[in-house]
XYZ file of N, CA and C in Angstrom:
396
model
N 0.848 -1.177 0.000
C 0.000 0.000 0.000
C 0.892 1.238 0.000
N 0.728 2.076 -0.995
C 1.506 3.306 -1.158
C 1.330 4.235 0.044
N 0.123 4.315 0.580
C -0.154 5.213 1.699
C 0.649 4.846 2.941
N 0.917 3.567 3.142
C 1.715 3.166 4.300
C 3.144 3.687 4.173
N 3.731 3.631 2.985
C 5.089 4.154 2.817
C 5.103 5.672 3.013
N 4.055 6.361 2.577
C 3.962 7.804 2.805
C 3.840 8.081 4.302
N 2.975 7.334 4.989
C 2.798 7.526 6.430
C 4.097 7.282 7.181
N 4.821 6.238 6.816
C 6.097 5.949 7.474
C 7.113 7.060 7.234
N 7.121 7.619 6.014
C 8.033 8.723 5.706
C 7.676 9.957 6.531
N 6.396 10.234 6.686
C 5.963 11.376 7.498
C 6.392 11.176 8.942
N 6.125 10.001 9.489
C 6.501 9.718 10.879
C 8.011 9.858 11.058
N 8.793 9.316 10.126
C 10.252 9.427 10.212
C 10.716 10.875 10.189
N 10.162 11.679 9.274
C 10.593 13.073 9.161
C 10.204 13.891 10.384
N 9.002 13.662 10.903
C 8.578 14.398 12.097
C 9.410 13.967 13.298
N 9.677 12.680 13.432
C 10.503 12.200 14.542
C 11.915 12.768 14.469
N 12.479 12.859 13.260
C 13.810 13.455 13.097
C 13.804 14.930 13.480
N 12.765 15.659 13.060
C 12.661 17.086 13.408
C 12.508 17.251 14.918
N 11.746 16.378 15.549
C 11.565 16.443 17.001
C 12.876 16.139 17.723
N 13.635 15.183 17.209
C 14.932 14.848 17.816
C 15.904 16.019 17.704
N 15.893 16.703 16.550
C 16.762 17.881 16.379
C 16.354 19.003 17.326
N 15.051 19.137 17.577
C 14.562 20.203 18.463
C 14.917 19.907 19.916
N 14.977 18.646 20.286
C 15.326 18.245 21.648
C 14.186 18.446 22.628
N 14.102 17.572 23.620
C 13.114 17.643 24.699
C 11.665 17.654 24.241
N 11.367 17.124 23.073
C 9.978 17.023 22.629
C 9.352 15.850 23.369
N 8.222 16.103 24.012
C 7.574 15.057 24.801
C 6.453 14.360 24.040
N 5.824 15.046 23.092
C 4.739 14.429 22.321
C 4.445 15.259 21.086
N 4.025 14.586 20.031
C 3.550 15.264 18.825
C 2.029 15.213 18.873
N 1.392 16.352 18.715
C -0.070 16.431 18.821
C -0.770 16.428 17.465
N -0.233 17.172 16.486
C -0.897 17.304 15.191
C 0.137 17.374 14.081
N -0.155 16.701 12.983
C 0.640 16.793 11.768
C -0.331 17.189 10.661
N -0.013 18.285 9.974
C -0.878 18.769 8.894
C -0.150 18.595 7.569
N -0.825 17.931 6.605
C -0.255 17.669 5.290
C -1.094 18.298 4.195
N -0.430 18.756 3.158
C -1.110 19.121 1.919
C -1.018 17.903 1.012
N -2.174 17.495 0.473
C -2.221 16.337 -0.408
C -2.910 16.748 -1.702
N -2.144 16.800 -2.777
C -2.700 17.167 -4.074
C -3.608 16.083 -4.618
N -4.652 16.507 -5.330
C -5.602 15.530 -5.864
C -4.962 14.618 -6.898
N -3.820 15.012 -7.448
C -3.114 14.187 -8.434
C -1.919 13.440 -7.833
N -1.776 13.483 -6.514
C -0.631 12.857 -5.848
C -0.766 11.343 -5.755
N -1.937 10.819 -6.047
C -2.122 9.370 -5.991
C -2.244 8.834 -4.584
N -2.709 9.681 -3.652
C -2.848 9.279 -2.252
C -4.323 9.352 -1.872
N -4.829 8.289 -1.256
C -6.203 8.243 -0.772
C -6.190 8.709 0.687
N -6.789 9.868 0.990
C -6.716 10.417 2.352
C -7.161 9.458 3.458
N -8.253 8.698 3.266
C -8.701 7.761 4.301
C -7.673 6.655 4.530
N -7.097 6.142 3.459
C -6.074 5.101 3.591
C -4.823 5.672 4.265
N -4.492 6.926 3.954
C -3.346 7.569 4.587
C -3.593 7.749 6.083
N -4.796 8.173 6.465
C -5.123 8.359 7.886
C -5.004 7.040 8.645
N -5.515 5.963 8.057
C -5.421 4.641 8.677
C -3.954 4.220 8.820
N -3.192 4.387 7.765
C -1.775 4.016 7.771
C -0.991 4.867 8.757
N -1.330 6.145 8.835
C -0.641 7.051 9.760
C -0.822 6.585 11.198
N -2.038 6.214 11.542
C -2.301 5.744 12.903
C -1.454 4.513 13.225
N -1.366 3.589 12.284
C -0.539 2.389 12.490
C 0.943 2.745 12.580
N 1.408 3.644 11.714
C 2.826 4.017 11.678
C 3.259 4.748 12.949
N 2.321 5.443 13.590
C 2.637 6.206 14.799
C 2.754 5.339 16.048
N 2.175 4.148 16.028
C 2.156 3.291 17.209
C 3.567 3.056 17.741
N 3.722 3.293 19.043
C 5.008 3.063 19.691
C 6.053 4.131 19.441
N 5.653 5.253 18.827
C 6.597 6.351 18.559
C 6.164 7.599 19.324
N 6.958 8.617 19.212
C 6.646 9.921 19.796
C 5.349 10.494 19.227
N 4.939 10.017 18.063
C 3.734 10.508 17.402
C 2.472 9.743 17.790
N 2.590 8.730 18.623
C 1.414 7.932 18.974
C 0.310 8.842 19.513
N -0.871 8.717 18.935
C -2.014 9.539 19.329
C -2.099 10.866 18.594
N -1.129 11.173 17.746
C -1.154 12.444 17.008
C -2.283 12.438 15.977
N -2.874 13.591 15.770
C -3.920 13.744 14.762
C -3.276 14.086 13.423
N -3.781 13.474 12.372
C -3.342 13.800 11.017
C -4.431 14.641 10.376
N -4.058 15.834 9.926
C -4.989 16.728 9.249
C -4.506 16.866 7.813
N -5.364 16.488 6.859
C -4.972 16.599 5.455
C -5.761 17.717 4.791
N -5.064 18.482 3.975
C -5.672 19.564 3.194
C -5.577 19.175 1.726
N -6.717 19.065 1.086
C -6.743 18.713 -0.331
C -6.331 19.914 -1.175
N -5.480 19.674 -2.155
C -5.053 20.714 -3.087
C -5.567 20.317 -4.472
N -6.509 21.092 -5.023
C -7.047 20.738 -6.339
C -5.997 20.887 -7.440
N -6.121 20.052 -8.453
C -5.227 20.134 -9.599
C -5.599 21.313 -10.485
N -4.595 22.061 -10.933
C -4.800 23.199 -11.836
C -3.750 23.138 -12.924
N -4.145 23.542 -14.124
C -3.223 23.541 -15.260
C -3.358 24.850 -16.033
N -2.336 25.134 -16.843
C -2.336 26.317 -17.712
C -1.882 25.881 -19.096
N -2.577 26.397 -20.095
C -2.239 26.122 -21.483
C -1.073 27.024 -21.869
N -0.030 26.449 -22.403
C 1.137 27.234 -22.811
C 0.813 28.189 -23.957
N 0.131 27.762 -25.023
C -0.141 28.683 -26.125
C -1.108 29.824 -25.785
N -2.219 29.528 -25.063
C -3.228 30.585 -24.864
C -3.296 31.119 -23.437
N -2.546 30.539 -22.494
C -2.469 30.960 -21.090
C -3.765 30.748 -20.305
N -4.705 30.001 -20.831
C -5.942 29.693 -20.102
C -5.616 28.757 -18.938
N -6.216 29.005 -17.758
C -6.036 28.143 -16.597
C -7.352 27.475 -16.249
N -7.277 26.220 -15.754
C -8.489 25.498 -15.386
C -8.184 24.441 -14.324
N -9.258 24.019 -13.632
C -9.179 22.911 -12.689
C -9.193 21.628 -13.504
N -8.209 20.765 -13.291
C -8.084 19.573 -14.122
C -9.044 18.464 -13.722
N -9.429 18.393 -12.442
C -10.362 17.375 -11.979
C -9.776 15.977 -11.994
N -10.654 15.009 -11.713
C -10.263 13.598 -11.728
C -11.315 12.823 -12.490
N -10.971 12.043 -13.496
C -9.622 11.943 -14.042
C -9.193 13.281 -14.638
N -7.899 13.549 -14.655
C -7.426 14.872 -15.070
C -7.683 15.184 -16.551
N -8.186 16.381 -16.767
C -8.351 16.893 -18.133
C -7.130 17.755 -18.424
N -6.235 17.269 -19.262
C -4.998 17.979 -19.543
C -5.001 18.650 -20.906
N -6.106 18.553 -21.631
C -6.267 19.277 -22.895
C -6.978 20.589 -22.581
N -6.480 21.677 -23.106
C -7.032 22.999 -22.806
C -8.503 23.092 -23.225
N -9.381 23.434 -22.293
C -10.787 23.605 -22.654
C -11.028 24.889 -23.451
N -10.049 25.792 -23.452
C -10.195 27.046 -24.187
C -9.867 26.924 -25.665
N -8.708 26.327 -25.959
C -8.263 26.270 -27.359
C -8.040 24.846 -27.861
N -8.150 23.849 -26.973
C -7.922 22.469 -27.371
C -6.459 22.090 -27.417
N -5.574 23.000 -26.994
C -4.135 22.740 -27.018
C -3.733 21.620 -26.075
N -2.634 20.965 -26.409
C -2.138 19.856 -25.588
C -0.831 20.180 -24.874
N -0.300 21.360 -25.095
C 0.925 21.766 -24.381
C 0.493 22.499 -23.122
N 0.410 21.743 -22.027
C -0.072 22.310 -20.778
C 0.974 22.173 -19.684
N 0.852 23.034 -18.715
C 1.734 23.022 -17.551
C 0.869 22.772 -16.327
N 1.221 21.768 -15.543
C 0.499 21.478 -14.317
C 0.967 22.445 -13.233
N 0.050 23.247 -12.715
C 0.386 24.274 -11.731
C 0.260 23.781 -10.292
N -0.711 22.928 -10.033
C -0.963 22.448 -8.669
C -1.652 21.099 -8.743
N -1.564 20.373 -7.637
C -2.257 19.103 -7.541
C -1.361 17.919 -7.263
N -0.040 18.113 -7.351
C 0.881 17.010 -7.058
C 1.498 17.139 -5.667
N 1.076 18.133 -4.902
C 1.662 18.379 -3.586
C 1.501 17.179 -2.659
N 2.511 16.947 -1.877
C 2.491 15.971 -0.799
C 3.570 16.430 0.162
N 3.161 17.310 1.077
C 4.166 17.877 1.969
C 3.613 18.165 3.346
N 4.509 18.116 4.316
C 4.166 18.468 5.683
C 4.068 19.987 5.737
N 2.909 20.480 6.154
C 2.703 21.924 6.246
C 3.129 22.414 7.622
N 2.685 21.713 8.665
C 3.158 22.060 10.000
C 2.964 20.900 10.962
N 3.660 21.010 12.079
C 3.623 19.999 13.131
C 3.504 20.743 14.449
N 2.595 20.273 15.286
C 2.481 20.853 16.628
C 2.898 19.787 17.625
N 3.868 20.145 18.467
C 4.323 19.205 19.481
C 4.478 19.919 20.800
N 4.694 19.120 21.836
C 4.942 19.662 23.162
C 6.413 19.491 23.474
N 6.997 20.547 23.972
C 8.414 20.542 24.340
C 8.485 21.034 25.773
N 8.562 20.109 26.686
C 8.576 20.453 28.110
C 7.399 21.368 28.452
N 6.238 21.107 27.838
C 5.027 21.867 28.125
C 4.824 23.090 27.262
N 5.753 23.406 26.364
C 5.640 24.595 25.525
C 5.369 24.197 24.081
N 4.216 24.611 23.497
C 3.976 24.304 22.082
C 5.039 24.952 21.197
N 5.460 24.227 20.166
C 6.496 24.708 19.262
C 5.879 25.298 18.001
N 6.597 26.205 17.346
C 6.103 26.747 16.082
C 6.053 25.659 15.020
N 5.209 25.841 14.007
C 5.099 24.840 12.943
C 6.415 24.658 12.191
N 6.604 23.449 11.677
C 7.735 23.168 10.800
C 7.191 22.895 9.414
N 8.006 23.087 8.392
C 7.566 22.848 7.014
C 8.645 22.073 6.297
N 8.326 20.823 5.974
C 9.281 19.977 5.288
C 8.574 19.195 4.200
N 9.158 19.091 3.001
C 8.559 18.259 1.961
C 8.727 16.785 2.316
N 7.840 15.980 1.794
C 7.915 14.542 2.005
C 8.648 13.930 0.826
N 9.662 13.157 1.128
C 10.366 12.456 0.069
C 9.544 11.234 -0.305
N 9.290 11.064 -1.608
C 8.524 9.907 -2.044
C 9.400 8.690 -2.201
N 10.698 8.823 -2.048
C 11.619 7.704 -2.165
C 12.075 7.307 -0.780
N 12.188 6.037 -0.568
C 12.667 5.519 0.723
C 13.935 4.740 0.500
């Protein structure tokens, strides 16, 4: 399951950031941006995240996912549109096929809230590596 590898990568990155910060006692919330074209099913990711957190500093942490809609722009006519699912990559304005994907592939940690000796820490922002 692809979502399990993503969840494990998130847990690893947050745990590494917490270790660098020092004295982190618990992670409370992890917020991710998930593009509609990223190939990740949010419910499967939430389930996998809960399993991946077991026995770690993140155990009991809430996963909050923010959906990022796919958007594209036509290179010849500069028209922009929501690509949807399945993605429409042909320009609805001119029918052109030279398009640039502007958004929708995101898969990144937006912020993390943890406790550090009783003091909430500011959010961190780190991209998720899709390679393990």
